[in-house]
Amino acid sequence: MKENYKSKPHESAVGHVSGKAIYTDDQRLPSGMLYLWPVLSPYAKAKILNIDTANLNNIPGFVTLLTADDIPGINNTGSIKHDEVLLPQTEINYWGQPVVWVVAETERAAQTVAETLKIEYEPLTPILTIQDGIKNQSFHGDKNIMRRGNPIKALQESDFILTGNIEIQGQDHFYLETQVAWVIPNLEDGYQVYSSTQHPSETQAIISEVLGIPRNQIVVTCLRMGGGFGGKETQANPTAAIAALAAYKTGCPARVRLKRDQDMITTGKRHPFLAQYQVGFNSEGQLLALDIDLYSDGGWSVDLSFPILQRAMFHIDNCYYIPNLEVRGQVVKTNKVSNTAFRGFGGPQGMVIIEEIIDQIARKLSLPPETIRERNFYRGEGETNTTHYGQEIFDNRILRVWEEVKIKSNFDNRKQEIFEFNQNHDYQKRGLAITPVKFGISFTKTEYNQAGALILIYQDGSIQLNHGGTEMGQGLQTKMLQVASQALGVNIKRFRIMPTSTDKVPNTSATAASSGSDLNGQAVKNACETLKQRLAEVAAKLLNFNDAKELIFEEDWVYCKSYPRYKIAFEEVVKQAYNQRVSLSATGYYRTPNIYYDPKIGKGRPFYYYSYGAAVSEVEIDGFTGTFKLRQVDIVQDVGESLNPLIDIGQIEGGFVQGMGWLTMEELVWDEQGRLKTFAPSTYKIPTIKEIPKSFNVHLLKRAAQDGVIYGSKAVGEPPFMLAISVREAIRDAIAAWGNSDSISLASPATPEAILNAIEQVQLKSENAL
Ligand code: MTE
Ligand code: HPA
Ligand code: MOS
């Protein structure tokens, strides 16, 4: 990207801070809007015996109820597997499952009816944990296996073997804008849907199935989201589908907006994972074999659990060459919300697990964890630079980001300083850790890696820009404007970016897998090139040049390089093109080349490329309270040749802080009946400005342009999330300073309670060792 197109402010920056940016629910609502309110199940597993609808008609404003019997099409909102009912017929599968939706003239009336409604249930015994599910053989789908070499044999031949379990908990998305959709029946047989969805085409498809009408009768539009983080990749669908069902049944516009507690109670979260492993290594800390089972808590329905588990399995190596590795994965079926996509999509779980294993090896051998990490990096060529699923890491930049962040953070000196600090302080201990990230970019489902665009130039030279991606705060629209502006050589102000809509660009993929700019950027550029070619023909004639290909489009002018004085204004070319009956609109299309994966043999090249980063975190723990302060964070992230450094740095900071929240403070608590206890900000703590490190230094890797990606850039949305593993490992490092234990077990999230427990264990083990 040329300098003059870079570092544009976020296209909605002013709108965000002034409140003028329009979200789905801020639009001027049509008159006659009906409002919905759900009745939530009080049991995690139950049978519905009776729904008593008597006396409801006396409540002013009541319109109707929506039950499973009202669904004209398929009672399903599951995208991969049709196992997710929109409304239950008889079976309740999780606490808080919407059983019935009330439709009324006001939200208040709908709520009153919902509170009056009496439903009888027969409670049953739920399965609530991964361990419970394994015991009862309650699974979604079969075991998935990836293997390289012979780990069983290699374990037998290893000098050291460690066996262990690791449990990682979930995370609520806590997007600022909760799930919302509203629907207007229009144009005789159609439905206009406004939905806060990362995946308008799938929302359209699900509504079409629920209503039993073809997709061309449904238009789904997403203006922008107040955060998605994966939580609106599939889980926007039930909200939109229920609003559509209300509109279908009543013929009136209908709106659903979940309250924060309803959102937290009913929607899926990051998958909790349980890992059971055996790792073999030598006295140098070189990894020889890993044999590992991963279990994820899928919740009641499949949703995206299979590809999420698969991504965890793809990232169980993180940056390390493990010659003999078998990873088995299985999704456990529980009576909980259906867990879903969340920034990193299983990658973070896979990486936390291997980083903890590395730390265990280091403490066992009394070697620094960073030494074990360095000794096991993928490097060289061929086998030692090839993952367990057979993808060669052709663009390995692990050592580059690692060395750079070590220098930038002054790692070695600080390590010494911290050692001295800890010797002189009994109740405060500091810890320092450095961890790397290698994250595969592409949807692992190959067919998702395609995108489209539609550009309309009007006679006055103003332009509308459409593409298939959705904006959730990540800056995609800004980047698409920059791409179009550079590709057409015109000022960014000429463009109006249009809301994402299924009637502009059809059959789109979710904006997810961090590939929004990669995919849509190429499609936008492709559309621009088509238009430019047509306009160049027109301009060449006007300028009396033979070769239209020689023409340059730059800063709203068209000219030939060798005669820059003869130039013609872009607007003039547009006008002439219209007069000469040359089309001024074009579609663009892109599909990622050279990716494939065969799940049957667990081999292929699922990722177009990898994104790399490394982080150094320093913490100080207070031994009385178990709280910690994040003193300093240094990051080097490889974003290729950044399309927009301001936005990319924001993504890195935001991703890191969100990851830190997951690993250190966000704690989801369910009671023994499967009721979520933490469904509000009062009990579910996300990071605030107070948790942001005092010294937070983010560096983009320099001279990092990536071939074959839009203007040499690389994806940035998810990879930095996993840099927060350095905080967890720094906490472990500080805890270690309380004793001389050869293993530190730290529960996740590392809440003050978990930290105090870990310190106590270290002290106990050290006393026993004396
Ligand atoms: N940044 C903001 N501000 N809000 C979000 O919801 N979602 C993240 C990431 N960054 C998110 C975000 C997730 S989960 C993904 S996959 C990417 O943005 C999606 O956008 P992209 O592909 O355009 O980077
Ligand atoms: N990432 C995010 N979302 C997805 C993916 C993925 O790899 N595959 C399917 N949906
Ligand atoms: Mo992001 S979890 O791929 O929406």
mmCIF file of N, CA and C and ligand atoms in Angstrom, residues 173 198 228-233 341-345 443 472 510-514 718, ligand 3:
data_model
loop_
_atom_site.group_PDB
_atom_site.id
_atom_site.type_symbol
_atom_site.label_atom_id
_atom_site.label_comp_id
_atom_site.label_asym_id
_atom_site.label_seq_id
_atom_site.Cartn_x
_atom_site.Cartn_y
_atom_site.Cartn_z
ATOM 1 N N HIS A 173 -18.170 -13.619 25.041
ATOM 2 C CA HIS A 173 -17.688 -12.650 24.056
ATOM 3 C C HIS A 173 -17.775 -11.218 24.571
ATOM 4 N N GLN A 198 -22.065 -11.628 11.666
ATOM 5 C CA GLN A 198 -20.795 -11.719 10.950
ATOM 6 C C GLN A 198 -20.961 -12.465 9.634
ATOM 7 N N GLY A 228 -18.073 -8.483 17.535
ATOM 8 C CA GLY A 228 -18.563 -9.818 17.178
ATOM 9 C C GLY A 228 -17.692 -10.869 17.861
ATOM 10 N N PHE A 229 -16.387 -10.786 17.585
ATOM 11 C CA PHE A 229 -15.374 -11.662 18.200
ATOM 12 C C PHE A 229 -15.647 -13.139 17.967
ATOM 13 N N GLY A 230 -16.420 -13.457 16.939
ATOM 14 C CA GLY A 230 -16.789 -14.847 16.663
ATOM 15 C C GLY A 230 -18.170 -15.177 17.202
ATOM 16 N N GLY A 231 -18.638 -14.391 18.161
ATOM 17 C CA GLY A 231 -19.932 -14.651 18.801
ATOM 18 C C GLY A 231 -21.123 -14.375 17.901
ATOM 19 N N LYS A 232 -20.869 -13.755 16.747
ATOM 20 C CA LYS A 232 -21.963 -13.511 15.808
ATOM 21 C C LYS A 232 -21.679 -14.212 14.478
ATOM 22 N N GLU A 233 -20.794 -15.221 14.526
ATOM 23 C CA GLU A 233 -20.514 -15.980 13.297
ATOM 24 C C GLU A 233 -21.683 -16.914 12.999
ATOM 25 N N ALA A 341 -17.559 -20.062 17.911
ATOM 26 C CA ALA A 341 -16.343 -19.355 17.511
ATOM 27 C C ALA A 341 -16.017 -18.254 18.508
ATOM 28 N N PHE A 342 -14.765 -18.097 18.805
ATOM 29 C CA PHE A 342 -14.284 -16.954 19.589
ATOM 30 C C PHE A 342 -12.829 -16.747 19.210
ATOM 31 N N ARG A 343 -12.526 -15.520 18.815
ATOM 32 C CA ARG A 343 -11.173 -15.074 18.432
ATOM 33 C C ARG A 343 -10.100 -16.150 18.664
ATOM 34 N N GLY A 344 -9.609 -16.694 17.587
ATOM 35 C CA GLY A 344 -8.588 -17.738 17.650
ATOM 36 C C GLY A 344 -9.137 -19.107 17.300
ATOM 37 N N PHE A 345 -10.450 -19.292 17.562
ATOM 38 C CA PHE A 345 -11.191 -20.433 17.019
ATOM 39 C C PHE A 345 -10.537 -21.772 17.369
ATOM 40 N N PHE A 443 -9.683 -20.141 6.182
ATOM 41 C CA PHE A 443 -10.719 -21.005 6.732
ATOM 42 C C PHE A 443 -10.241 -22.423 6.485
ATOM 43 N N MET A 472 -16.994 -5.143 12.320
ATOM 44 C CA MET A 472 -17.336 -5.353 13.733
ATOM 45 C C MET A 472 -16.429 -4.521 14.629
ATOM 46 N N ALA A 510 -18.479 -16.080 6.231
ATOM 47 C CA ALA A 510 -18.440 -15.274 7.449
ATOM 48 C C ALA A 510 -17.213 -14.381 7.398
ATOM 49 N N THR A 511 -17.328 -13.202 7.978
ATOM 50 C CA THR A 511 -16.124 -12.416 8.202
ATOM 51 C C THR A 511 -15.502 -12.991 9.452
ATOM 52 N N ALA A 512 -14.489 -13.799 9.258
ATOM 53 C CA ALA A 512 -13.934 -14.599 10.346
ATOM 54 C C ALA A 512 -12.591 -15.139 9.899
ATOM 55 N N ALA A 513 -11.976 -15.935 10.785
ATOM 56 C CA ALA A 513 -10.681 -16.533 10.487
ATOM 57 C C ALA A 513 -9.649 -15.465 10.115
ATOM 58 N N SER A 514 -9.870 -14.255 10.584
ATOM 59 C CA SER A 514 -8.943 -13.123 10.349
ATOM 60 C C SER A 514 -8.734 -12.800 8.887
ATOM 61 N N GLU A 718 -6.941 -12.150 14.749
ATOM 62 C CA GLU A 718 -6.895 -13.120 15.843
ATOM 63 C C GLU A 718 -5.505 -13.394 16.433
HETATM 64 MO MO1 MOS B 3 -13.315 -14.900 14.420
HETATM 65 S S1 MOS B 3 -13.495 -16.278 15.924
HETATM 66 O O1 MOS B 3 -12.898 -16.183 13.267
HETATM 67 O O2 MOS B 3 -14.971 -14.573 14.132
#
